[in-house]
Coordinates of C-alpha atoms in Angstrom, one line a residue:
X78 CA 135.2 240.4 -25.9
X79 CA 132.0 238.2 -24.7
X80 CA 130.6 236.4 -27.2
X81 CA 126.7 237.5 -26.3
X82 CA 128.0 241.2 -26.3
X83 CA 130.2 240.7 -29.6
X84 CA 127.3 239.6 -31.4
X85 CA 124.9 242.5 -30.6
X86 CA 127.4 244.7 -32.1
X87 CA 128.5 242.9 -35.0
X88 CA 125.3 241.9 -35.8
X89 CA 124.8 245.9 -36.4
X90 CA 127.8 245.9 -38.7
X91 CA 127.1 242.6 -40.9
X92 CA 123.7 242.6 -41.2
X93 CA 123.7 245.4 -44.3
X94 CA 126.2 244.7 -47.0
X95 CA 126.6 248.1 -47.7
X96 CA 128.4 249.2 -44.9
X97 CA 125.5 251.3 -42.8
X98 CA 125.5 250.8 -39.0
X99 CA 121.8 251.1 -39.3
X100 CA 119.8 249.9 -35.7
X101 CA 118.0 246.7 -36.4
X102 CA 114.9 245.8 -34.8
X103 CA 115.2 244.4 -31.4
X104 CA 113.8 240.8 -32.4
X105 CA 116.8 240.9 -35.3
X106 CA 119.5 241.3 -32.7
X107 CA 118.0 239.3 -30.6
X108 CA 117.3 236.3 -33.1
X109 CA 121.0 236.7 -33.4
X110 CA 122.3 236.3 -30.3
X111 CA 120.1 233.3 -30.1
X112 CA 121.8 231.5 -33.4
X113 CA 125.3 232.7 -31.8
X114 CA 124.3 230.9 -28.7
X115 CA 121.7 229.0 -27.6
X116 CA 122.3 229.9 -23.7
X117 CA 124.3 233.1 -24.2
X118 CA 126.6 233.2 -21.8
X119 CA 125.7 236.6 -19.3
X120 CA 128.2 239.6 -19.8
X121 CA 130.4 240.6 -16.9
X122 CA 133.3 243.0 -17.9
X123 CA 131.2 246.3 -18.2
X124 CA 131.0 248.4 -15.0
X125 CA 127.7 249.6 -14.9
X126 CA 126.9 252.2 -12.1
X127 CA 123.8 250.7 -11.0
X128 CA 121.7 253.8 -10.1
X129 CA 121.0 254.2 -14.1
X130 CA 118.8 251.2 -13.9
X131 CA 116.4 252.8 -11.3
X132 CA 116.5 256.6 -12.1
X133 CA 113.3 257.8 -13.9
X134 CA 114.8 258.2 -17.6
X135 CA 114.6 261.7 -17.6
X136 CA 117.4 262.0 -15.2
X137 CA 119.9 259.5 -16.4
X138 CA 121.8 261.5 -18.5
X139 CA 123.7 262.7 -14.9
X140 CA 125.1 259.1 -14.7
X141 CA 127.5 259.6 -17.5
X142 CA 131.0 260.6 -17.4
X143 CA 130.8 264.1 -19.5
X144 CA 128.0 266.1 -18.4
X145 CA 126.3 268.3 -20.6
X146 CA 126.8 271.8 -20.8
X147 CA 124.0 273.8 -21.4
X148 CA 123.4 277.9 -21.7
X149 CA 120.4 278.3 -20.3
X150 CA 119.8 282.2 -20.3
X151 CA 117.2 283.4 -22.8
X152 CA 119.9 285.8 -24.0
X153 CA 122.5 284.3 -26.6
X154 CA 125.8 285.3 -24.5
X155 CA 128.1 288.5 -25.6
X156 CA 131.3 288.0 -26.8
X157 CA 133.4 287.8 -23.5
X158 CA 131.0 285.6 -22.3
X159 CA 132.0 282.9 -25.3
X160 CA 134.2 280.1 -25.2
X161 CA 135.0 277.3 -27.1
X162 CA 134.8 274.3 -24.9
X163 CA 137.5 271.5 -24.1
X164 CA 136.4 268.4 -26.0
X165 CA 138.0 266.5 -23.3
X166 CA 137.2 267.7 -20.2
X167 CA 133.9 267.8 -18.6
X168 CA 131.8 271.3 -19.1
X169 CA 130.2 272.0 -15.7
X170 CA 126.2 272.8 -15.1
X171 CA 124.5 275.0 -13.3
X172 CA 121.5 274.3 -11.3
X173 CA 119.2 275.8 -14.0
X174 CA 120.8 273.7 -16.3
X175 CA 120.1 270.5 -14.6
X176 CA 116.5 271.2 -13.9
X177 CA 116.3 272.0 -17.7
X178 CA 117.8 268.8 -19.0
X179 CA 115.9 267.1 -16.5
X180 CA 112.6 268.6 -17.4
X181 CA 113.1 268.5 -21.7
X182 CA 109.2 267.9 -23.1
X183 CA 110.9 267.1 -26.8
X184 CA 110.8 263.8 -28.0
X185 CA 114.1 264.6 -29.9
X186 CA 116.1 266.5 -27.0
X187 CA 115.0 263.7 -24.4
X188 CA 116.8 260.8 -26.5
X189 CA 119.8 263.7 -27.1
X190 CA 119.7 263.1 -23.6
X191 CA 119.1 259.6 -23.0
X192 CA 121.2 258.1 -25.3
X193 CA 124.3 260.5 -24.6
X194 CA 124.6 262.8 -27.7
X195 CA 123.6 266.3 -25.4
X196 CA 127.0 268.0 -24.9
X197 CA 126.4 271.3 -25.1
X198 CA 122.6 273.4 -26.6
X199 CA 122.5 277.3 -26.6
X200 CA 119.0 278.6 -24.3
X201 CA 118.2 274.9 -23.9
X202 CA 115.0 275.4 -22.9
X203 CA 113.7 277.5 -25.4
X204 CA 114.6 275.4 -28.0
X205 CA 112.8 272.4 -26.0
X206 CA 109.9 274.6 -26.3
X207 CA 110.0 275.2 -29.9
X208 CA 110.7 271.7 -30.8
X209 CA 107.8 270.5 -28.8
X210 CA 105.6 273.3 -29.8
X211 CA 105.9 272.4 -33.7
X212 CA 105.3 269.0 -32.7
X213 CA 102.3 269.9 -31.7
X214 CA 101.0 271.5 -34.5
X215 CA 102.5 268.9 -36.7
X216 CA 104.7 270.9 -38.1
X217 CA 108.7 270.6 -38.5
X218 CA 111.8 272.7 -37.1
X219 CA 114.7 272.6 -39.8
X220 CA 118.3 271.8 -38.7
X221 CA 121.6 271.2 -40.1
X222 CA 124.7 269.6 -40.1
X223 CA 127.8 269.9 -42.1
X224 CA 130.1 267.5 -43.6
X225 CA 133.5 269.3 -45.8
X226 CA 134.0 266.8 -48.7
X227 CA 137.7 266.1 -47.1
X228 CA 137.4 262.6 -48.5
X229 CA 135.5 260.9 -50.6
X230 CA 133.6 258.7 -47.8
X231 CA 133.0 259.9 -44.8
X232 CA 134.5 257.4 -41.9
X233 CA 132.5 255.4 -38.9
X234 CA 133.4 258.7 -36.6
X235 CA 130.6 260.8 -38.7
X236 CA 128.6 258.1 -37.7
X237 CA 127.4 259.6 -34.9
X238 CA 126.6 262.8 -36.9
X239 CA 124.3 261.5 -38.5
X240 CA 122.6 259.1 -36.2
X241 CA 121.3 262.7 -34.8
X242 CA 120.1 263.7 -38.0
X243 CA 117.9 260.4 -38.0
X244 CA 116.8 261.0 -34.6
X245 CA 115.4 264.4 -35.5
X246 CA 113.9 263.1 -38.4
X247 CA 112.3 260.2 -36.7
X248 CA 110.5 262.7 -34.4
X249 CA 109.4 264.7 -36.7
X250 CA 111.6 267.1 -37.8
X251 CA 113.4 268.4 -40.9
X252 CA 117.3 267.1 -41.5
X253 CA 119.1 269.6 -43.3
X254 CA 122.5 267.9 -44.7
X255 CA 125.1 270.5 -45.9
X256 CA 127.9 269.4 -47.5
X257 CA 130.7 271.5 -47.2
X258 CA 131.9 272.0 -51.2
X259 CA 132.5 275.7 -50.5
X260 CA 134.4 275.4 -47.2
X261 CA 136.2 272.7 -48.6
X262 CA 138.3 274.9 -50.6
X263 CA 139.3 276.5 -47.1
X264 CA 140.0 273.8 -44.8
X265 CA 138.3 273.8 -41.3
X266 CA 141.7 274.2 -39.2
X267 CA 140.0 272.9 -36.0
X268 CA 142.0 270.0 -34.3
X269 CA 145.2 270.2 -37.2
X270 CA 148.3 270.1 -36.8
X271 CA 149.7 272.2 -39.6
X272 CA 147.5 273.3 -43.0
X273 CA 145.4 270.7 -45.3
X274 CA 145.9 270.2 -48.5
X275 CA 144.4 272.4 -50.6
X276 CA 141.9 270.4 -52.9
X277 CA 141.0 271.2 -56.9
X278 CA 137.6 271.8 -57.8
X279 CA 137.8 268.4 -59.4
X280 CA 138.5 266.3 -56.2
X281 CA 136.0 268.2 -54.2
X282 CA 133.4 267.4 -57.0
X283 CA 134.5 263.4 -56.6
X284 CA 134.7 264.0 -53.2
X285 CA 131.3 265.4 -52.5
X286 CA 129.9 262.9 -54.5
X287 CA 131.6 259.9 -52.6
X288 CA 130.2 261.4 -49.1
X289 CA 126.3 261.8 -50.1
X290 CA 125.7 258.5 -50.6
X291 CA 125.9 257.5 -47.0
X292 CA 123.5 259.5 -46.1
X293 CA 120.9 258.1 -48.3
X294 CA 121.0 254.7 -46.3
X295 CA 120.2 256.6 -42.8
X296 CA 117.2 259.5 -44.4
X297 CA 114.4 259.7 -46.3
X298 CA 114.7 262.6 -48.9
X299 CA 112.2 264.1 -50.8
X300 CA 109.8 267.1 -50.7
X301 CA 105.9 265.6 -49.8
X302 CA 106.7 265.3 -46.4
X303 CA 107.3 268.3 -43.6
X304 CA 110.0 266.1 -42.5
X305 CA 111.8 264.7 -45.5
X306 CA 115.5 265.3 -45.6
X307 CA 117.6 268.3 -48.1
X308 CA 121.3 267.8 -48.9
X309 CA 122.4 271.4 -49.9
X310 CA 126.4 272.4 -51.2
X311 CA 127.5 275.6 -49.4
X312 CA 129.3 276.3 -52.5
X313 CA 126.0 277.8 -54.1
X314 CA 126.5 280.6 -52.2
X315 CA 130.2 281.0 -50.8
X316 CA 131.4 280.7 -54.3
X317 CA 129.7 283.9 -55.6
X318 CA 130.2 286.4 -53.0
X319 CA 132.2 289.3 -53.6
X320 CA 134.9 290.3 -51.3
X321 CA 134.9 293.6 -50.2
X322 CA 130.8 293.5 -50.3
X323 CA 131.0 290.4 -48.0
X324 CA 133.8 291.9 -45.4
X325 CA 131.5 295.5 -45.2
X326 CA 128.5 293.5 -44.7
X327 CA 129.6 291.1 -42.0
X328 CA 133.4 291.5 -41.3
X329 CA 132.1 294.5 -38.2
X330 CA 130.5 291.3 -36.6
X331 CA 133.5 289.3 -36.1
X332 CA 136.3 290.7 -33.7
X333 CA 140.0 289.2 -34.0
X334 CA 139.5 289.1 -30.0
X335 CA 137.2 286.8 -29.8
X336 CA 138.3 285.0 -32.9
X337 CA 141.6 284.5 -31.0
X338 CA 140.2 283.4 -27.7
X339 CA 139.0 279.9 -30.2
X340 CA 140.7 276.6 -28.3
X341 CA 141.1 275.6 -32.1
X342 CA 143.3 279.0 -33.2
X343 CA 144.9 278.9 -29.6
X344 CA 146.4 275.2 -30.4
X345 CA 147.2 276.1 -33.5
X346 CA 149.0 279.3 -32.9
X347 CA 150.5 277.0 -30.3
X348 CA 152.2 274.9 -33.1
X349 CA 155.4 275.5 -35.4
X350 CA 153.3 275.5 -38.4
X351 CA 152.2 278.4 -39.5
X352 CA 148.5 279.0 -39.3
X353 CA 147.3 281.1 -42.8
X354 CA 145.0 284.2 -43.0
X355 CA 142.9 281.5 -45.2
X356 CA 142.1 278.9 -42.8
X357 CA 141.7 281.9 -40.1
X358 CA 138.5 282.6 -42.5
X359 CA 137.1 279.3 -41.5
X360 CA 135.0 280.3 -39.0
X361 CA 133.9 283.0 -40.3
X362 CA 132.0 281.0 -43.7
X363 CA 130.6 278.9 -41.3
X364 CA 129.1 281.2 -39.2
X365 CA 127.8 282.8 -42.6
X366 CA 126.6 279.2 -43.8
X367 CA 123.6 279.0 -41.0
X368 CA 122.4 282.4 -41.5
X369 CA 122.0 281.7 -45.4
X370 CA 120.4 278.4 -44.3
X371 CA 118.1 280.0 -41.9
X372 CA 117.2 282.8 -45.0
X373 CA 117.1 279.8 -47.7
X374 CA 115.3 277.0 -45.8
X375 CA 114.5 278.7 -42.2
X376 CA 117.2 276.8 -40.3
X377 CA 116.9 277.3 -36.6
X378 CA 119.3 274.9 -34.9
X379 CA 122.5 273.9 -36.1
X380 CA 124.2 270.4 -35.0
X381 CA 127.8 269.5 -34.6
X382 CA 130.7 268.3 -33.1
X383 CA 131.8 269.8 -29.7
X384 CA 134.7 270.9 -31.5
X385 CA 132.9 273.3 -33.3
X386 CA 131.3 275.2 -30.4
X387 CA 133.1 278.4 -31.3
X388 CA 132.2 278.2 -34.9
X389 CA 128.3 277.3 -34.7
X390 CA 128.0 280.0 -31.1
X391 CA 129.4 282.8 -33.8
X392 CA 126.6 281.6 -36.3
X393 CA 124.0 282.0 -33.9
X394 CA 125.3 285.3 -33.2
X395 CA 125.9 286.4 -36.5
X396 CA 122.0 285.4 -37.3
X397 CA 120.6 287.8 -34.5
X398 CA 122.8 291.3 -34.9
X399 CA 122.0 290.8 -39.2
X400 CA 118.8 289.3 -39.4
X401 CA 117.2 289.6 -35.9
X402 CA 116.6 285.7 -35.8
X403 CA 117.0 283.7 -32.6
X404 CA 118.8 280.6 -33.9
X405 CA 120.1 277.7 -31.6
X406 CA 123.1 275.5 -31.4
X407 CA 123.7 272.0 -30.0
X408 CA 126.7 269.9 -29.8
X409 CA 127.5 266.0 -29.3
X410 CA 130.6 264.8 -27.6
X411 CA 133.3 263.5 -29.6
X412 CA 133.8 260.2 -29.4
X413 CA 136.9 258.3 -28.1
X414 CA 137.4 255.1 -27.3
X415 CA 137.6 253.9 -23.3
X416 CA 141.4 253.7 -24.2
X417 CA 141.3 257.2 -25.1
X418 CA 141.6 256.7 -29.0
X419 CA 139.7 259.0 -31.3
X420 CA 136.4 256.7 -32.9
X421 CA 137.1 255.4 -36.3
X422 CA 141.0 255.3 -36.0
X423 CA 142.1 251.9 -36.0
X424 CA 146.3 250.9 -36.9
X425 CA 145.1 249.7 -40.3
X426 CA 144.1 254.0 -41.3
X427 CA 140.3 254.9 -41.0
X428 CA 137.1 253.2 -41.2
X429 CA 135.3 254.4 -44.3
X430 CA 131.6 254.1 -44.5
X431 CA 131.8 253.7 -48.3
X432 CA 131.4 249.8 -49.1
X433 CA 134.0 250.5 -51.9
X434 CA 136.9 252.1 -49.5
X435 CA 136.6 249.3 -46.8
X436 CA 135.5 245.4 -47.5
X437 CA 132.4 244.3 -45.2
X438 CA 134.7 242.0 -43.3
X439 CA 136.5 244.7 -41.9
X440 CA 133.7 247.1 -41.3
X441 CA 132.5 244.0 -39.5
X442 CA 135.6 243.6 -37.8
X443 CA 135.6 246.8 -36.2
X444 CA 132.4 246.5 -34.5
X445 CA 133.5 242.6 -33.6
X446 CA 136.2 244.3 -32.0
X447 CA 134.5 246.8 -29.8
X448 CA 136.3 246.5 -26.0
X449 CA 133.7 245.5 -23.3
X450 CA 134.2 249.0 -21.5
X451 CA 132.6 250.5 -25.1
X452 CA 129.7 248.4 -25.7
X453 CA 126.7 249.9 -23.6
X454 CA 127.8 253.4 -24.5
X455 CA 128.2 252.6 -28.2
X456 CA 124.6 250.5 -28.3
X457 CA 123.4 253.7 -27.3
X458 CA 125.0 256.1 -29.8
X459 CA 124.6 253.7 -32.7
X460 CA 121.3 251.5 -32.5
X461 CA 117.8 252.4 -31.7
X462 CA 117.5 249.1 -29.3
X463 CA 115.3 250.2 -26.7
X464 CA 116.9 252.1 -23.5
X465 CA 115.2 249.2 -21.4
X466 CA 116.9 246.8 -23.2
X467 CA 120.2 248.1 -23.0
X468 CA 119.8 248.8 -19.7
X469 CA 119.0 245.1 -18.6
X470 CA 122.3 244.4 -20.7
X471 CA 123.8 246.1 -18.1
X472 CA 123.1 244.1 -15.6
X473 CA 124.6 241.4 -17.0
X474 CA 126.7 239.4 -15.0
X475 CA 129.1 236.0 -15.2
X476 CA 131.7 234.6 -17.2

């Protein structure tokens, strides 16, 4: 990898000791570069489709290679019109939906946009309209993201995760972070093979400990400020309910029909392992976690992998037929490699977060590592460098 290029990214992943990917300030990755090299060498493995350099910004995002899918209706769509998206093909747009993404007012949709998280947002527009609106009145739309207590770190793929949840806190709005201590004891099946493991209490306690301290490197908690970051544990409320109570109240809402058209159940009914009646409750305790969020802390928009379309699409459902709220969803691409690896896989097992799981030298490493074809896209994803910076990166040319 070019040395100039090499440093900008390992710059990101030396520069704290604690194993955060946090952006640095532009003259701190620039002062870098300089110390690397005095005349850095220009950059010239990166293909860079020129036309991105000269669009207006607001129309960029149709230079990338997965387009954005967005529902655009004002309706949230009936059961036979839900699907869970492919994470690896391309979702297509409509015309509606391209004048939408092109015309987003919201400071925290446009650099969804801009810097390539937008996959896939339920009635786009009117959650545009209700970001910008609270904005406005200075005042702050709640969202959330979950995280299961799996492990006890949380690994540089959930890094993108929760560079949205910065964004949205950055302009202006309220970062909801759930971790997952209830739905941990189920397993989300999406993407597995076979069943997990099932966890004790005890390692779900270590666990969710272990994962929240990342999250204190990249927000601000507290209570004095509209915007100031929550962590919440589903298990406060999955762990009381009561059975039969629960399937009267909101079992009529789900239909094994649609439950079955899932690309995650399909792939997994697909497979010799058997797929449990547990882990086929998955969904459903998600779904139920954002409309107790949206009761307990007036959650409207729920953030997640594109994976997990199916899952959040049945909580904004379930939030309108029980409480009569309109609630949104958005998803960000998953992230593979230009190789076609998943992000945060490497031959030596994950890349943990947690300075105590992985040594700084091969967090560093990592990063140091990044191929050439990766670079622009991951500057984007996981640094707050201005877009006008990166773009002139890509114009980089030479040995």
């Amino acid at each position: 990898m070019n040395l100039t290029m090499a440093t900008y990214l390992t710059v990101l992943a030396s520069a704290s000791l604690t194993n955060c990917c946090l952006a640095f300030t532009r003259s701190t990755i620039l002062a870098a570069a300089r110390r690397a090299s005095a005349a850095p060498p220009p950059f010239t493995s990166i293909t860079i489709p020129r036309s991105a350099t000269t669009q207006p910004r607001n129309q960029r995002w149709t230079n990338t290679k997965r387009k954005p899918f967005a529902l655009s209706s004002t309706e949230t769509p009936t059961n036979d019109e839900i699907t869970e998206s492919s994470s690896s093909s391309a979702a297509t747009t409509t015309e509606d939906d391209d004048e939408a993404l092109a015309n987003l007012q919201s400071p925290f949709l446009q650099t969804m946009r801009d810097r390539g998280f937008l996959f896939q947002c339920t009635n786009l527009s009117e959650l545009d309209a209700l970001l910008n609106d609270a904005a406005s009145k200075n005042e702050s739309i709640s969202a959330y993201l979950g995280f299961d207590a799996t492990a006890d770190s949380l690994h540089v793929g959930s890094l993108l995760q929760i560079m949205i949840l910065r964004h949205l806190q950055q302009c202006g709005h309220r970062p909801i972070v759930l971790v997952g201590g209830g739905t941990s004891k189920v397993g989300d099946p999406t993407g597995k093979d076979e069943s997990r493991i099932l966890l004790t209490d005890e390692v779900i306690k270590k666990n969710t400990d272990g994962i929240s301290k990342a999250f204190q490197k990249f927000l601000t908690f507290g209570d004095s400020n509209p915007n100031d970051a929550i962590m919440v544990n589903n298990d406060d409320w999955l762990s009381g309910l009561k059975y039969l109570q629960f399937l009267r109240d909101y079992g009529t809402h789900f239909t094994i029909n649609r439950m079955l058209s899932f690309e995650s159940v399909k792939q997994r009914l697909s497979r010799e392992a058997p797929f449990s009646f547990l882990e086929f409750n998955y969904m459903i305790l998600q779904a139920y976690d954002f409309l107790e969020l949206n009761r307990r802390h007036n959650a409207k928009l729920q953030l997640g992998g594109s994976d997990q379309w199916g899952n959040m699409i049945s909580g904004v459902e379930l939030g309108r037929r029980v409480d009569g709220v309109q609630l949104y969803a958005l998803t960000a691409p998953l992230i593979t490699t230009s190789d076609g690896k998943k992000m945060g896989k490497t031959a030596g097992g994950a890349v943990w977060l947690n300075a105590d799981k992985l040594s700084e030298y091969d967090y560093w490493q990592f990063w140091r590592n990044t191929s050439d074809d990766d670079v622009i896209r991951f500057l984007k994803l996981f640094t707050e460098l201005p877009l006008e910076e990166i773009e002139r990166m890509e114009g980089w040319t030479g040995a």
